[in-house]
Coordinates of C-alpha atoms in Angstrom, one line a residue:
Chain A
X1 CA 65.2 61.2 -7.7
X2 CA 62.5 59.3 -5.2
X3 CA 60.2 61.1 -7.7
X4 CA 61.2 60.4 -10.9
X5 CA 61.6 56.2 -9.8
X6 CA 58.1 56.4 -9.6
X7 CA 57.6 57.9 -12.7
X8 CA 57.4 61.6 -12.4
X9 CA 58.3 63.2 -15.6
X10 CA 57.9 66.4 -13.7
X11 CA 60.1 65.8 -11.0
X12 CA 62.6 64.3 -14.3
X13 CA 62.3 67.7 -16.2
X14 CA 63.5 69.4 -13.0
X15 CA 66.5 66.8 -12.7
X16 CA 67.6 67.3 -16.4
X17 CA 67.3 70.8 -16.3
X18 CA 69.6 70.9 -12.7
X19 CA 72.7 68.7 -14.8
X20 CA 72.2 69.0 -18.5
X21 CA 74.8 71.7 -18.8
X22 CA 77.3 69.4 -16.8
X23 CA 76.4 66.3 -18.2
X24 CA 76.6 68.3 -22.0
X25 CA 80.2 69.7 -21.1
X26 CA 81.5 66.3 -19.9
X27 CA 80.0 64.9 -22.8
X28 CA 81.8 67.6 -24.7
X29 CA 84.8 68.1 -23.6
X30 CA 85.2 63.8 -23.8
X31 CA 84.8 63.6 -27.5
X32 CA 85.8 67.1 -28.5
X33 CA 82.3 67.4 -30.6
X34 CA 79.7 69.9 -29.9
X35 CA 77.0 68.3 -32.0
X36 CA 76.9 65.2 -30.9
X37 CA 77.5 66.1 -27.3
X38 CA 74.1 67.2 -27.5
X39 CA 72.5 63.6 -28.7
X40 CA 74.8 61.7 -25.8
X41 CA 73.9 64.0 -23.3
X42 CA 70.1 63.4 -24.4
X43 CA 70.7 59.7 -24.4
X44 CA 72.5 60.0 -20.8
X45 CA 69.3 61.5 -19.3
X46 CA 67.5 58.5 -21.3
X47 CA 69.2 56.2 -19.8
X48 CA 68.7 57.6 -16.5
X49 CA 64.4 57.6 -16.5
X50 CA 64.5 54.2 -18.5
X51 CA 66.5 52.5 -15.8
X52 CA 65.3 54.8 -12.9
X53 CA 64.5 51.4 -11.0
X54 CA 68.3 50.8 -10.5
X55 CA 69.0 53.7 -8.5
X56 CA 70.1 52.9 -5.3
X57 CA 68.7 55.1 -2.5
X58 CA 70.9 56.6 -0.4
X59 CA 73.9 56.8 -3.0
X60 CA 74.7 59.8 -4.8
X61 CA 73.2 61.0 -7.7
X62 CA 75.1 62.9 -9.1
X63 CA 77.9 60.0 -9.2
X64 CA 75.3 57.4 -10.6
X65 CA 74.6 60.1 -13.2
X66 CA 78.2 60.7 -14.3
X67 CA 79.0 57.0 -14.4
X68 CA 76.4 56.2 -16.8
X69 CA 77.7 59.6 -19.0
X70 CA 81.1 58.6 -18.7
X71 CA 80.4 54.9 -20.0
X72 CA 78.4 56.4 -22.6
X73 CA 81.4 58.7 -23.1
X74 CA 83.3 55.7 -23.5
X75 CA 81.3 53.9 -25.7
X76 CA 81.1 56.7 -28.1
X77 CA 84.8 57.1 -28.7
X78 CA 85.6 53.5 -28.7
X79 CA 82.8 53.2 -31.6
X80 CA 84.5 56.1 -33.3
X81 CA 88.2 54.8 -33.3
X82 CA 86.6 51.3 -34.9
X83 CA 85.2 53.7 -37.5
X84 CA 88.2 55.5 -38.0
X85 CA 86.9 57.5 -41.0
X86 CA 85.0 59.7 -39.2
X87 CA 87.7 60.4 -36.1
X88 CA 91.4 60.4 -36.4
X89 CA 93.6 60.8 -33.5
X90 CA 96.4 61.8 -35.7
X91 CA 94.4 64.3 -37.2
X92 CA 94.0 66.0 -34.5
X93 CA 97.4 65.5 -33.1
X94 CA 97.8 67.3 -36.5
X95 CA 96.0 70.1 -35.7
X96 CA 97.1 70.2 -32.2
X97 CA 101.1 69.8 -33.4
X98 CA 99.8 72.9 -36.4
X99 CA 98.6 75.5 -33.4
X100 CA 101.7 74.6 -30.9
X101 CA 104.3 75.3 -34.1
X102 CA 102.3 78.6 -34.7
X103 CA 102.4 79.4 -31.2
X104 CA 105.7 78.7 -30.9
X105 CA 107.3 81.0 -34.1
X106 CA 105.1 83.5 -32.4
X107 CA 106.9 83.7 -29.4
X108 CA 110.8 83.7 -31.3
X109 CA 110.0 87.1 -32.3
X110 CA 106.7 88.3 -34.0
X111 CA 104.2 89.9 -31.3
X112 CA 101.1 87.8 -32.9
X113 CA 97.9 87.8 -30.2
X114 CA 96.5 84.8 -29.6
X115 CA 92.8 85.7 -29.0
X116 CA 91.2 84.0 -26.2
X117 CA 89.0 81.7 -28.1
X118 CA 91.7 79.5 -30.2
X119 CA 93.9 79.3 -27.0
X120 CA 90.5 77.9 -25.7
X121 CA 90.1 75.5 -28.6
X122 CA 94.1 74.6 -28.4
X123 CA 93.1 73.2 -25.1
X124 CA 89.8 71.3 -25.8
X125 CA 92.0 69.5 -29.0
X126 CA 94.7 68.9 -26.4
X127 CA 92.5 67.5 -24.3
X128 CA 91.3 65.2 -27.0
X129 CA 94.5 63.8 -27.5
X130 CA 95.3 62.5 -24.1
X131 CA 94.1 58.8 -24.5
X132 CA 90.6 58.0 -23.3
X133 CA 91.0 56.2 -20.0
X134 CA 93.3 59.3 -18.8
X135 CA 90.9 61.7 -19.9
X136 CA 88.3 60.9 -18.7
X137 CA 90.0 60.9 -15.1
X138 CA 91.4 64.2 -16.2
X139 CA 87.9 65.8 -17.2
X140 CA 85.8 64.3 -13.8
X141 CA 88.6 65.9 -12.1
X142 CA 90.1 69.2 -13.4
X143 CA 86.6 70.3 -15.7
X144 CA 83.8 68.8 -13.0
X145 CA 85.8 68.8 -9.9
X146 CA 84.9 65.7 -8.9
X147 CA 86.7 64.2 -5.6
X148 CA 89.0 61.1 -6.3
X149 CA 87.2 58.8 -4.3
X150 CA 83.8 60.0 -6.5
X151 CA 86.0 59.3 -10.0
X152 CA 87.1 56.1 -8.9
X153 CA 83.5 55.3 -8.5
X154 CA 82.5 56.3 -11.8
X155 CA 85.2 54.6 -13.8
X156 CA 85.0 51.8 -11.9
X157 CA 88.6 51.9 -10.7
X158 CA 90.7 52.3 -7.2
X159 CA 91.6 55.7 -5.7
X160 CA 94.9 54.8 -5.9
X161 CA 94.6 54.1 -10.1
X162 CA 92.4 57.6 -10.3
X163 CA 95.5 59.4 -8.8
X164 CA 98.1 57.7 -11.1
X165 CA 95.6 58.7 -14.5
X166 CA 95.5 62.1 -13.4
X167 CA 98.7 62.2 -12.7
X168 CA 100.0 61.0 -16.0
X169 CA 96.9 62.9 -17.4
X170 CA 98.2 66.0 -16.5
X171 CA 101.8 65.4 -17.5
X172 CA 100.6 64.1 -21.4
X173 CA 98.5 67.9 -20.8
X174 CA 101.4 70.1 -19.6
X175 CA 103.4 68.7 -22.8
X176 CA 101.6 69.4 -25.8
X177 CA 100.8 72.8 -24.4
X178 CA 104.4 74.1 -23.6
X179 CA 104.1 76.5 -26.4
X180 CA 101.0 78.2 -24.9
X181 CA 101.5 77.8 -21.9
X182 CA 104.8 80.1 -21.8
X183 CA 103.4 82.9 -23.3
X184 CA 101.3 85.7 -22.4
X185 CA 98.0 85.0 -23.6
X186 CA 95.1 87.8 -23.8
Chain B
X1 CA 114.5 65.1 -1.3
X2 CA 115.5 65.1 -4.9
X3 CA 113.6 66.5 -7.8
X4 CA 112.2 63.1 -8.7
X5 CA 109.6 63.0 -5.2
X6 CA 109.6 66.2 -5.5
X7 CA 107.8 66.3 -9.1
X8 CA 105.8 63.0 -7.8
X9 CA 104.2 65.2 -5.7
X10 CA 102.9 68.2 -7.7
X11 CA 99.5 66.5 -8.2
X12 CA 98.9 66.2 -4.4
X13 CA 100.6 69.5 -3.7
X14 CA 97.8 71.1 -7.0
X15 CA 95.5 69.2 -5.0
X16 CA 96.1 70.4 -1.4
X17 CA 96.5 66.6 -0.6
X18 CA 99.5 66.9 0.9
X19 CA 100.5 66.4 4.3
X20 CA 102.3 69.3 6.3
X21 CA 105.7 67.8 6.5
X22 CA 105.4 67.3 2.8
X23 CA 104.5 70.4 2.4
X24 CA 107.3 72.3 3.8
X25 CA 109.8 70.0 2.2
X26 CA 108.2 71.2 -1.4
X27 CA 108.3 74.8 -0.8
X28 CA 111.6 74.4 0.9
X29 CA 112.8 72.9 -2.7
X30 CA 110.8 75.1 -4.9
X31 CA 113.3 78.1 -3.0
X32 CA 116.1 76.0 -4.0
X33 CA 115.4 74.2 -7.3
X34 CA 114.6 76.8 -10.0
X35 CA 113.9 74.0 -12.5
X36 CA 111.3 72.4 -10.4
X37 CA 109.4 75.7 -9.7
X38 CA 109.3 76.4 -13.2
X39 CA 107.6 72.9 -13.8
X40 CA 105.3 73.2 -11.2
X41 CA 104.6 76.9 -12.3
X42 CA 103.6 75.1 -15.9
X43 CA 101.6 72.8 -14.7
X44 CA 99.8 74.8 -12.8
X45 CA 99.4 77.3 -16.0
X46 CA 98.3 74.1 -18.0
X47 CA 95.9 73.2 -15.5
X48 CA 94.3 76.7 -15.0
X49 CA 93.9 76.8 -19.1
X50 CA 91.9 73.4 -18.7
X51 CA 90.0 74.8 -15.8
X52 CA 89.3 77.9 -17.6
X53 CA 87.6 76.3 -20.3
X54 CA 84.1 78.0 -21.2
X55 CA 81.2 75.9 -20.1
X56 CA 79.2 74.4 -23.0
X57 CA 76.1 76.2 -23.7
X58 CA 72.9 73.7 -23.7
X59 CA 69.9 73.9 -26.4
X60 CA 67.1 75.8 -24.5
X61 CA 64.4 73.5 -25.4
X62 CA 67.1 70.5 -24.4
X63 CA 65.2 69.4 -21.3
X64 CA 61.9 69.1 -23.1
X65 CA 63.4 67.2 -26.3
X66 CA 65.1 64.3 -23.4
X67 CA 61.6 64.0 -21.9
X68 CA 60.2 63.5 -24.9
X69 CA 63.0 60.9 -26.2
X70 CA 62.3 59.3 -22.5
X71 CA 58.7 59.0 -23.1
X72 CA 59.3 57.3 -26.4
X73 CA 62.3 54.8 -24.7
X74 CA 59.7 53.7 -22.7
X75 CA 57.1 53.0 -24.9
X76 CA 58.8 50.9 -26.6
X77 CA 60.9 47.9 -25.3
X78 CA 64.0 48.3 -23.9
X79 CA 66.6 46.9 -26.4
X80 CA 69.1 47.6 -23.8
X81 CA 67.9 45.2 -21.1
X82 CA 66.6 41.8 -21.8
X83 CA 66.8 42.2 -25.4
X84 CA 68.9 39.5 -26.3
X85 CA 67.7 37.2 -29.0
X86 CA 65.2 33.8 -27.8
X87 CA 67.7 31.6 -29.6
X88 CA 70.6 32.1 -27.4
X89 CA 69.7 30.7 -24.3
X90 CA 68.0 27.4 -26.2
X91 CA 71.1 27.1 -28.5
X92 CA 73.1 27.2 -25.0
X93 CA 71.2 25.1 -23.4
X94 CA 71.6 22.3 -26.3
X95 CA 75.3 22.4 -26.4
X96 CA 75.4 22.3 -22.6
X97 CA 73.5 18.6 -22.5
X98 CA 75.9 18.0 -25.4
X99 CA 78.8 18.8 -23.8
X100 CA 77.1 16.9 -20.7
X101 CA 76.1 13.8 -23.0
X102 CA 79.4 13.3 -24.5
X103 CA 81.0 13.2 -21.0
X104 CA 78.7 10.8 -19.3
X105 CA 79.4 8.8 -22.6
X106 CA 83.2 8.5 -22.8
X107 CA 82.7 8.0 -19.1
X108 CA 81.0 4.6 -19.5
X109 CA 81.2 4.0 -23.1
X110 CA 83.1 0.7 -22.3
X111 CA 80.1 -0.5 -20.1
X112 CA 77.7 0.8 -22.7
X113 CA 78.9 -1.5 -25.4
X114 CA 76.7 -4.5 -26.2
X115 CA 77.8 -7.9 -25.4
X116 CA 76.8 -11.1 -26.3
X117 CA 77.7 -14.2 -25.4
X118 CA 81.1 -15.5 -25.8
X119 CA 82.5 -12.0 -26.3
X120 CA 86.2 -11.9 -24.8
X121 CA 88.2 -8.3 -24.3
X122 CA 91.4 -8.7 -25.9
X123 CA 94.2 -6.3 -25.1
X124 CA 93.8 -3.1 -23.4
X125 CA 96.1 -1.1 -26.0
X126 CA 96.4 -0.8 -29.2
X127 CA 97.5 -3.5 -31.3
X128 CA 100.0 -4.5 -33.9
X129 CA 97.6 -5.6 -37.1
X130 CA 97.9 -9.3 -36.7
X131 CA 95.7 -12.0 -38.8
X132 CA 94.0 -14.2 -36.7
X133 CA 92.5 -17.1 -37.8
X134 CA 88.9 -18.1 -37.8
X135 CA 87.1 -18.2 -34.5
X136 CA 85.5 -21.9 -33.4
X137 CA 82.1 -22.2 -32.1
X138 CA 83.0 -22.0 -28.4
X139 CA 84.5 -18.7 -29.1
X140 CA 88.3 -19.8 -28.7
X141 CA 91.1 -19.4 -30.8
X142 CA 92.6 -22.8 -32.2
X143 CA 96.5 -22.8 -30.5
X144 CA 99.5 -21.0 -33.1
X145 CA 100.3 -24.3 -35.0
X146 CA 97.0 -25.3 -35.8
X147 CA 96.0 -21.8 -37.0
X148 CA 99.6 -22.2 -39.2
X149 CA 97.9 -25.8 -40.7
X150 CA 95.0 -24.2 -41.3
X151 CA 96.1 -21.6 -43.0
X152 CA 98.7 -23.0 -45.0
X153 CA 96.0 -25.8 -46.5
X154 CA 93.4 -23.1 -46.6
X155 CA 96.1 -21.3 -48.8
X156 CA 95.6 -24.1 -51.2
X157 CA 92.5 -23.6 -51.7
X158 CA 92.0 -19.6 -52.0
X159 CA 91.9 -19.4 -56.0
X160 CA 93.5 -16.4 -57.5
X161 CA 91.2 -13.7 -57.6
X162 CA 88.8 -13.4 -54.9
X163 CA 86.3 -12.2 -56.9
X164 CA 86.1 -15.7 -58.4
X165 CA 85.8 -18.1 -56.2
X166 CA 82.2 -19.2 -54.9
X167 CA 82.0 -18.9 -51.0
X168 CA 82.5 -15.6 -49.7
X169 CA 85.0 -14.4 -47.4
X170 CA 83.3 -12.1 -44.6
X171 CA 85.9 -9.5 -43.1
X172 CA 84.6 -8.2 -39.2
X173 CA 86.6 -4.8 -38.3
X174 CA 87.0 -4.8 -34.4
X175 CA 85.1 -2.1 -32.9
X176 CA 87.5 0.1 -31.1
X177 CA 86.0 2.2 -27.7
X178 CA 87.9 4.2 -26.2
X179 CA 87.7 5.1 -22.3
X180 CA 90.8 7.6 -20.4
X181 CA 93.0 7.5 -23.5
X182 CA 93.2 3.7 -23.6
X183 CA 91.7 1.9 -26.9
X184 CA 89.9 -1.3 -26.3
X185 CA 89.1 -3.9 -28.9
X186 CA 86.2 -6.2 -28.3
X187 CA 85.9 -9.5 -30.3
X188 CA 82.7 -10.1 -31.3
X189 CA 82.4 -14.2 -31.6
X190 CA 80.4 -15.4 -34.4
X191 CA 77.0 -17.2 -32.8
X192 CA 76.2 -19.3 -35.6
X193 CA 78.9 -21.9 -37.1
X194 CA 80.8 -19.3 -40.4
X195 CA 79.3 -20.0 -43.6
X196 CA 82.7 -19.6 -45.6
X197 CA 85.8 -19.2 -44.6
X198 CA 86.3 -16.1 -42.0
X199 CA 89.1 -13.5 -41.1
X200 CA 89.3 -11.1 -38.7
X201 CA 91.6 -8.1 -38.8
X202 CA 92.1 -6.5 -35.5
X203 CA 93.6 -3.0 -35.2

């Protein structure tokens, strides 16, 4: 990072390429949205050279990195609830609420097979229900495995608060996916 | 322990942050409570389902498309930073010595007033509309019962419209400042001798 505050683009190629795939799945897995994961993680790293200058030396990267994703993060869905056309929580509590009833008449008698990939997808619209500030705790944590003291960092909030989010995170989590989670799954 | 600390603690317990003693009072529960294990064991299902989510695959060429949106960022200005329109801070500035101006005014409004000689302050609150009668020379009021006289043989000679008659009649509204919620009324004393007859109405 010494490098790429005084301008090294090589030294900033080598950087991207080290986090884009964790900085793209946070992205991700935050807005539920492949394609435009791709343009916010672009802007994160953006971000990142343009204000290169405000890196503190001596503090992590990796944390000042994630906070300016995860602010981006937040940014992104709050401009997309304003919209509302183009994202609908309900719609996807929809589609959530459509794969747990399927999953659920599937375990009262018919032996259907869930292949891995929609149980995988389940989970990512899930997780896209849980309401932003929780998961966003949940994602840093369970996804990234960040440590709480990092998360609480990032979002700005005390360790404390970053417990309680994940907590409740997890709870909202464990509830829309009773249906899958009780079954065998191949 | 009941089943509510116990289920407080599945977080801490998922994330080995639990202390020893809490540790052996969970499991010692879990071999007990059959409805607590099975929560734990779903939320430890739900968990490894999250966990086991596929990473996201990135664009090959993704590295070299940010460098190049970098290099563009910084050629031009940053919108981000700074980029606030000129007009703000002036416009603030203005309604800050407004704001400023206004309160050094109503602060000594009642000192900024101009006098004159033979002005008087009458009463420091608001008064009862009362006609007073014309003001003499030295700036005094002529005593109740002279102002009744006066009056009653000016009344004699006030024609009936006032449009009609020849001198005119020259109403002076008070002035009212007002200085930490109290309204004061300054009298302003005619310097030259009134032309006609006069009538002041004070508020």
């Amino acid at each position: 990072m010494a490098r790429v505050a005084e301008g090294d683009e090589r030294g900033f190629t080598e950087l991207v390429r080290r986090y884009q795939g964790r900085v793209t799945n946070l992205v991700s897995r935050v807005l539920n949205d492949r394609e435009a994961s791709d343009d916010l993680a672009q802007e994160v790293f953006v971000r990142v050279f343009v204000h290169r200058r405000n890196y503190r030396r001596g503090s992590k990267f990796s944390t000042w990195l994630f906070t300016i994703a995860a602010n981006l993060a937040k940014n992104e869905i709050r401009r997309r609830v304003r919209r509302r056309n183009w994202f609908s929580l309900d719609a996807l509590q929809e589609m959530v609420g459509d794969s747990a009833i399927q999953l659920a008449d599937a375990r009262e008698g018919q032996d259907v097979t869930l292949e891995r990939g929609q149980v995988q997808e389940a989970v990512g619209r899930a997780i896209a229900t849980v309401p932003e500030k929780y998961r966003l705790a949940l994602i840093l944590r369970d996804i990234e495995g960040f440590a709480y003291d990092e998360i609480g960092q990032m979002l700005g909030i005390p360790g404390g608060t970053v417990r309680s989010r994940i907590n409740r995170a997890r709870g909202m989590l464990k509830r829309k996916l009773q249906p899958l989670i009780r079954r065998d799954v191949t | 322990m009941n089943c509510k600390q116990v289920r407080k603690l599945f977080g801490a317990y998922w994330d080995d942050e639990v202390t020893q003693a809490e540790r052996e009072w969970l499991e010692a529960h879990f071999a007990s409570c059959a409805a607590c294990r099975t929560a734990y064991e779903d939320l430890g299902r739900t968990l490894e389902l999250v966990g086991s989510l596929p990473r996201i695959d990135v664009a090959a060429d993704f590295a070299e498309r940010v460098v190049a949106r970098a290099r563009r960022a910084t050629a031009e200005p940053d919108r981000l930073v700074g980029g606030a329109p000129r007009w703000i801070p002036i416009t603030a500035a203005a309604a800050l010595v407004a704001v400023i101006g206004a309160t050094v005014i109503q602060w000594v409004g009642p000192n900024m007033v101009p006098t004159r000689p033979g002005t008087t302050l009458t009463t420091p609150s608001i008064a009862q509309p009362t006609l007073v009668t014309s003001v003499t020379k030295d700036g005094h009021s002529p005593d109740a019962s002279a102002a009744a006289r006066q009056i009653a043989s000016g009344m004699t000679q006030i024609p009936d419209s006032l449009f009609d008659h020849d001198e005119d009649i020259e109403f002076i509204l008070d002035p009212v400042t007002l200085k930490k919620g109290r309204a004061l009324t300054v009298v302003r004393a005619p310097q030259e001798p009134p032309r006609a007859q006069q009538a002041v109405i004070t508020f």
